[in-house]
Amino acid sequence: MPSKRQGLAGALINSLLQLGIAVLLGVADIVASETAGQGLKNSYKNAFWLEVACAGVALIVLVGFVKLDKAESAMTTDEKEAAEIEQAAGASGAADEGEIPRQEVEARPEEKRPAGTE
């Protein structure tokens, strides 16, 4: 994934995680309040087993449906873009063959020297 999209992907994953926690916490509270007639201990136990069941379903979905292949790319997306730009610059004849392109260097301000030391 390109660097410029990684923040967006992380934000999406975090948002889905927080939404899932909020919804399932609400469902667990409903289970606990609906089974309150069984006593406080059993009520919390029922909510706990609901959450264990949800985690089990998530594990089954992960193992059964999510396939992660080994990365096969020799370069990242950003490195590929940089290589394409270099090839385009080389193909346009911007630099002579064998010559290393010069980079612009920020000019340094003149050093202040005491008078008479030149």
PDB file of N, CA, C and O in Angstrom, residues 75-110:
ATOM      1  N   MET A  75      10.016  -4.197  -4.761  1.00  0.00           N
ATOM      2  CA  MET A  75      10.030  -2.792  -4.364  1.00  0.00           C
ATOM      3  C   MET A  75       8.646  -2.397  -3.854  1.00  0.00           C
ATOM      4  O   MET A  75       7.643  -2.980  -4.242  1.00  0.00           O
ATOM      5  N   THR A  76       8.611  -1.377  -2.992  1.00  0.00           N
ATOM      6  CA  THR A  76       7.336  -0.847  -2.539  1.00  0.00           C
ATOM      7  C   THR A  76       6.729   0.003  -3.652  1.00  0.00           C
ATOM      8  O   THR A  76       7.391   0.327  -4.644  1.00  0.00           O
ATOM      9  N   THR A  77       5.498   0.397  -3.486  1.00  0.00           N
ATOM     10  CA  THR A  77       4.826   1.222  -4.489  1.00  0.00           C
ATOM     11  C   THR A  77       5.551   2.542  -4.675  1.00  0.00           C
ATOM     12  O   THR A  77       5.717   3.026  -5.799  1.00  0.00           O
ATOM     13  N   ASP A  78       5.992   3.136  -3.567  1.00  0.00           N
ATOM     14  CA  ASP A  78       6.710   4.409  -3.657  1.00  0.00           C
ATOM     15  C   ASP A  78       8.029   4.247  -4.405  1.00  0.00           C
ATOM     16  O   ASP A  78       8.421   5.113  -5.189  1.00  0.00           O
ATOM     17  N   GLU A  79       8.725   3.128  -4.157  1.00  0.00           N
ATOM     18  CA  GLU A  79       9.983   2.886  -4.864  1.00  0.00           C
ATOM     19  C   GLU A  79       9.742   2.660  -6.355  1.00  0.00           C
ATOM     20  O   GLU A  79      10.539   3.095  -7.188  1.00  0.00           O
ATOM     21  N   LYS A  80       8.645   1.993  -6.704  1.00  0.00           N
ATOM     22  CA  LYS A  80       8.321   1.797  -8.118  1.00  0.00           C
ATOM     23  C   LYS A  80       8.049   3.126  -8.806  1.00  0.00           C
ATOM     24  O   LYS A  80       8.494   3.357  -9.933  1.00  0.00           O
ATOM     25  N   GLU A  81       7.317   4.020  -8.139  1.00  0.00           N
ATOM     26  CA  GLU A  81       7.027   5.333  -8.716  1.00  0.00           C
ATOM     27  C   GLU A  81       8.315   6.122  -8.931  1.00  0.00           C
ATOM     28  O   GLU A  81       8.487   6.770  -9.964  1.00  0.00           O
ATOM     29  N   ALA A  82       9.236   6.065  -7.959  1.00  0.00           N
ATOM     30  CA  ALA A  82      10.502   6.774  -8.091  1.00  0.00           C
ATOM     31  C   ALA A  82      11.323   6.204  -9.247  1.00  0.00           C
ATOM     32  O   ALA A  82      11.956   6.949 -10.003  1.00  0.00           O
ATOM     33  N   ALA A  83      11.310   4.880  -9.415  1.00  0.00           N
ATOM     34  CA  ALA A  83      12.051   4.250 -10.509  1.00  0.00           C
ATOM     35  C   ALA A  83      11.465   4.648 -11.863  1.00  0.00           C
ATOM     36  O   ALA A  83      12.205   4.891 -12.820  1.00  0.00           O
ATOM     37  N   GLU A  84      10.142   4.734 -11.946  1.00  0.00           N
ATOM     38  CA  GLU A  84       9.500   5.149 -13.200  1.00  0.00           C
ATOM     39  C   GLU A  84       9.859   6.587 -13.544  1.00  0.00           C
ATOM     40  O   GLU A  84      10.097   6.914 -14.701  1.00  0.00           O
ATOM     41  N   ILE A  85       9.925   7.444 -12.528  1.00  0.00           N
ATOM     42  CA  ILE A  85      10.294   8.841 -12.768  1.00  0.00           C
ATOM     43  C   ILE A  85      11.736   8.925 -13.252  1.00  0.00           C
ATOM     44  O   ILE A  85      12.052   9.674 -14.172  1.00  0.00           O
ATOM     45  N   GLU A  86      12.624   8.117 -12.643  1.00  0.00           N
ATOM     46  CA  GLU A  86      14.025   8.094 -13.075  1.00  0.00           C
ATOM     47  C   GLU A  86      14.149   7.612 -14.515  1.00  0.00           C
ATOM     48  O   GLU A  86      14.910   8.158 -15.301  1.00  0.00           O
ATOM     49  N   GLN A  87      13.388   6.569 -14.869  1.00  0.00           N
ATOM     50  CA  GLN A  87      13.448   6.046 -16.235  1.00  0.00           C
ATOM     51  C   GLN A  87      12.930   7.073 -17.224  1.00  0.00           C
ATOM     52  O   GLN A  87      13.481   7.232 -18.302  1.00  0.00           O
ATOM     53  N   ALA A  88      11.860   7.786 -16.844  1.00  0.00           N
ATOM     54  CA  ALA A  88      11.310   8.802 -17.739  1.00  0.00           C
ATOM     55  C   ALA A  88      12.304   9.943 -17.934  1.00  0.00           C
ATOM     56  O   ALA A  88      12.463  10.460 -19.035  1.00  0.00           O
ATOM     57  N   ALA A  89      13.006  10.323 -16.860  1.00  0.00           N
ATOM     58  CA  ALA A  89      14.000  11.384 -16.968  1.00  0.00           C
ATOM     59  C   ALA A  89      15.182  10.922 -17.809  1.00  0.00           C
ATOM     60  O   ALA A  89      15.731  11.686 -18.601  1.00  0.00           O
ATOM     61  N   GLY A  90      15.584   9.659 -17.661  1.00  0.00           N
ATOM     62  CA  GLY A  90      16.696   9.120 -18.438  1.00  0.00           C
ATOM     63  C   GLY A  90      16.344   8.978 -19.908  1.00  0.00           C
ATOM     64  O   GLY A  90      17.160   9.198 -20.779  1.00  0.00           O
ATOM     65  N   ALA A  91      15.096   8.621 -20.200  1.00  0.00           N
ATOM     66  CA  ALA A  91      14.660   8.443 -21.580  1.00  0.00           C
ATOM     67  C   ALA A  91      14.526   9.772 -22.307  1.00  0.00           C
ATOM     68  O   ALA A  91      14.678   9.849 -23.515  1.00  0.00           O
ATOM     69  N   SER A  92      14.255  10.844 -21.575  1.00  0.00           N
ATOM     70  CA  SER A  92      14.076  12.144 -22.216  1.00  0.00           C
ATOM     71  C   SER A  92      15.404  12.805 -22.549  1.00  0.00           C
ATOM     72  O   SER A  92      15.440  13.849 -23.175  1.00  0.00           O
ATOM     73  N   GLY A  93      16.528  12.203 -22.119  1.00  0.00           N
ATOM     74  CA  GLY A  93      17.837  12.754 -22.441  1.00  0.00           C
ATOM     75  C   GLY A  93      18.205  13.915 -21.541  1.00  0.00           C
ATOM     76  O   GLY A  93      18.971  14.785 -21.931  1.00  0.00           O
ATOM     77  N   ALA A  94      17.653  13.949 -20.355  1.00  0.00           N
ATOM     78  CA  ALA A  94      17.926  15.049 -19.442  1.00  0.00           C
ATOM     79  C   ALA A  94      19.384  15.059 -19.005  1.00  0.00           C
ATOM     80  O   ALA A  94      19.955  16.104 -18.760  1.00  0.00           O
ATOM     81  N   ALA A  95      19.991  13.901 -18.908  1.00  0.00           N
ATOM     82  CA  ALA A  95      21.395  13.827 -18.491  1.00  0.00           C
ATOM     83  C   ALA A  95      22.183  13.064 -19.549  1.00  0.00           C
ATOM     84  O   ALA A  95      21.668  12.168 -20.187  1.00  0.00           O
ATOM     85  N   ASP A  96      23.464  13.444 -19.734  1.00  0.00           N
ATOM     86  CA  ASP A  96      24.318  12.727 -20.673  1.00  0.00           C
ATOM     87  C   ASP A  96      24.607  11.338 -20.122  1.00  0.00           C
ATOM     88  O   ASP A  96      24.564  11.097 -18.930  1.00  0.00           O
ATOM     89  N   GLU A  97      24.925  10.431 -21.032  1.00  0.00           N
ATOM     90  CA  GLU A  97      25.197   9.058 -20.622  1.00  0.00           C
ATOM     91  C   GLU A  97      26.440   9.010 -19.738  1.00  0.00           C
ATOM     92  O   GLU A  97      27.465   9.592 -20.048  1.00  0.00           O
ATOM     93  N   GLY A  98      26.340   8.329 -18.614  1.00  0.00           N
ATOM     94  CA  GLY A  98      27.460   8.208 -17.702  1.00  0.00           C
ATOM     95  C   GLY A  98      27.588   9.369 -16.737  1.00  0.00           C
ATOM     96  O   GLY A  98      28.391   9.338 -15.832  1.00  0.00           O
ATOM     97  N   GLU A  99      26.847  10.439 -16.941  1.00  0.00           N
ATOM     98  CA  GLU A  99      26.946  11.597 -16.059  1.00  0.00           C
ATOM     99  C   GLU A  99      25.912  11.484 -14.949  1.00  0.00           C
ATOM    100  O   GLU A  99      24.770  11.125 -15.196  1.00  0.00           O
ATOM    101  N   ILE A 100      26.322  11.783 -13.756  1.00  0.00           N
ATOM    102  CA  ILE A 100      25.406  11.757 -12.620  1.00  0.00           C
ATOM    103  C   ILE A 100      24.674  13.093 -12.565  1.00  0.00           C
ATOM    104  O   ILE A 100      25.311  14.151 -12.592  1.00  0.00           O
ATOM    105  N   PRO A 101      23.336  13.075 -12.517  1.00  0.00           N
ATOM    106  CA  PRO A 101      22.601  14.346 -12.475  1.00  0.00           C
ATOM    107  C   PRO A 101      22.957  15.141 -11.218  1.00  0.00           C
ATOM    108  O   PRO A 101      23.092  14.589 -10.136  1.00  0.00           O
ATOM    109  N   ARG A 102      23.135  16.440 -11.403  1.00  0.00           N
ATOM    110  CA  ARG A 102      23.482  17.298 -10.273  1.00  0.00           C
ATOM    111  C   ARG A 102      22.215  17.682  -9.536  1.00  0.00           C
ATOM    112  O   ARG A 102      21.194  17.957 -10.136  1.00  0.00           O
ATOM    113  N   GLN A 103      22.310  17.705  -8.230  1.00  0.00           N
ATOM    114  CA  GLN A 103      21.175  18.113  -7.415  1.00  0.00           C
ATOM    115  C   GLN A 103      21.363  19.565  -7.017  1.00  0.00           C
ATOM    116  O   GLN A 103      22.480  20.035  -6.831  1.00  0.00           O
ATOM    117  N   GLU A 104      20.235  20.235  -6.888  1.00  0.00           N
ATOM    118  CA  GLU A 104      20.306  21.626  -6.459  1.00  0.00           C
ATOM    119  C   GLU A 104      20.661  21.654  -4.980  1.00  0.00           C
ATOM    120  O   GLU A 104      20.099  20.940  -4.179  1.00  0.00           O
ATOM    121  N   VAL A 105      21.622  22.478  -4.645  1.00  0.00           N
ATOM    122  CA  VAL A 105      22.070  22.601  -3.265  1.00  0.00           C
ATOM    123  C   VAL A 105      21.714  23.995  -2.776  1.00  0.00           C
ATOM    124  O   VAL A 105      21.937  24.974  -3.477  1.00  0.00           O
ATOM    125  N   GLU A 106      21.157  24.056  -1.593  1.00  0.00           N
ATOM    126  CA  GLU A 106      20.779  25.350  -1.033  1.00  0.00           C
ATOM    127  C   GLU A 106      22.052  26.167  -0.783  1.00  0.00           C
ATOM    128  O   GLU A 106      23.016  25.678  -0.195  1.00  0.00           O
ATOM    129  N   ALA A 107      22.047  27.389  -1.251  1.00  0.00           N
ATOM    130  CA  ALA A 107      23.221  28.240  -1.088  1.00  0.00           C
ATOM    131  C   ALA A 107      23.391  28.608   0.381  1.00  0.00           C
ATOM    132  O   ALA A 107      22.431  28.912   1.078  1.00  0.00           O
ATOM    133  N   ARG A 108      24.646  28.577   0.821  1.00  0.00           N
ATOM    134  CA  ARG A 108      24.939  28.934   2.206  1.00  0.00           C
ATOM    135  C   ARG A 108      25.167  30.433   2.305  1.00  0.00           C
ATOM    136  O   ARG A 108      25.794  31.028   1.436  1.00  0.00           O
ATOM    137  N   PRO A 109      24.681  31.033   3.365  1.00  0.00           N
ATOM    138  CA  PRO A 109      24.986  32.468   3.542  1.00  0.00           C
ATOM    139  C   PRO A 109      26.479  32.652   3.822  1.00  0.00           C
ATOM    140  O   PRO A 109      27.119  31.778   4.397  1.00  0.00           O
ATOM    141  N   GLU A 110      27.001  33.742   3.390  1.00  0.00           N
ATOM    142  CA  GLU A 110      28.421  34.028   3.595  1.00  0.00           C
ATOM    143  C   GLU A 110      28.710  34.090   5.090  1.00  0.00           C
ATOM    144  O   GLU A 110      27.934  34.623   5.871  1.00  0.00           O
TER     145      GLU A 110
END
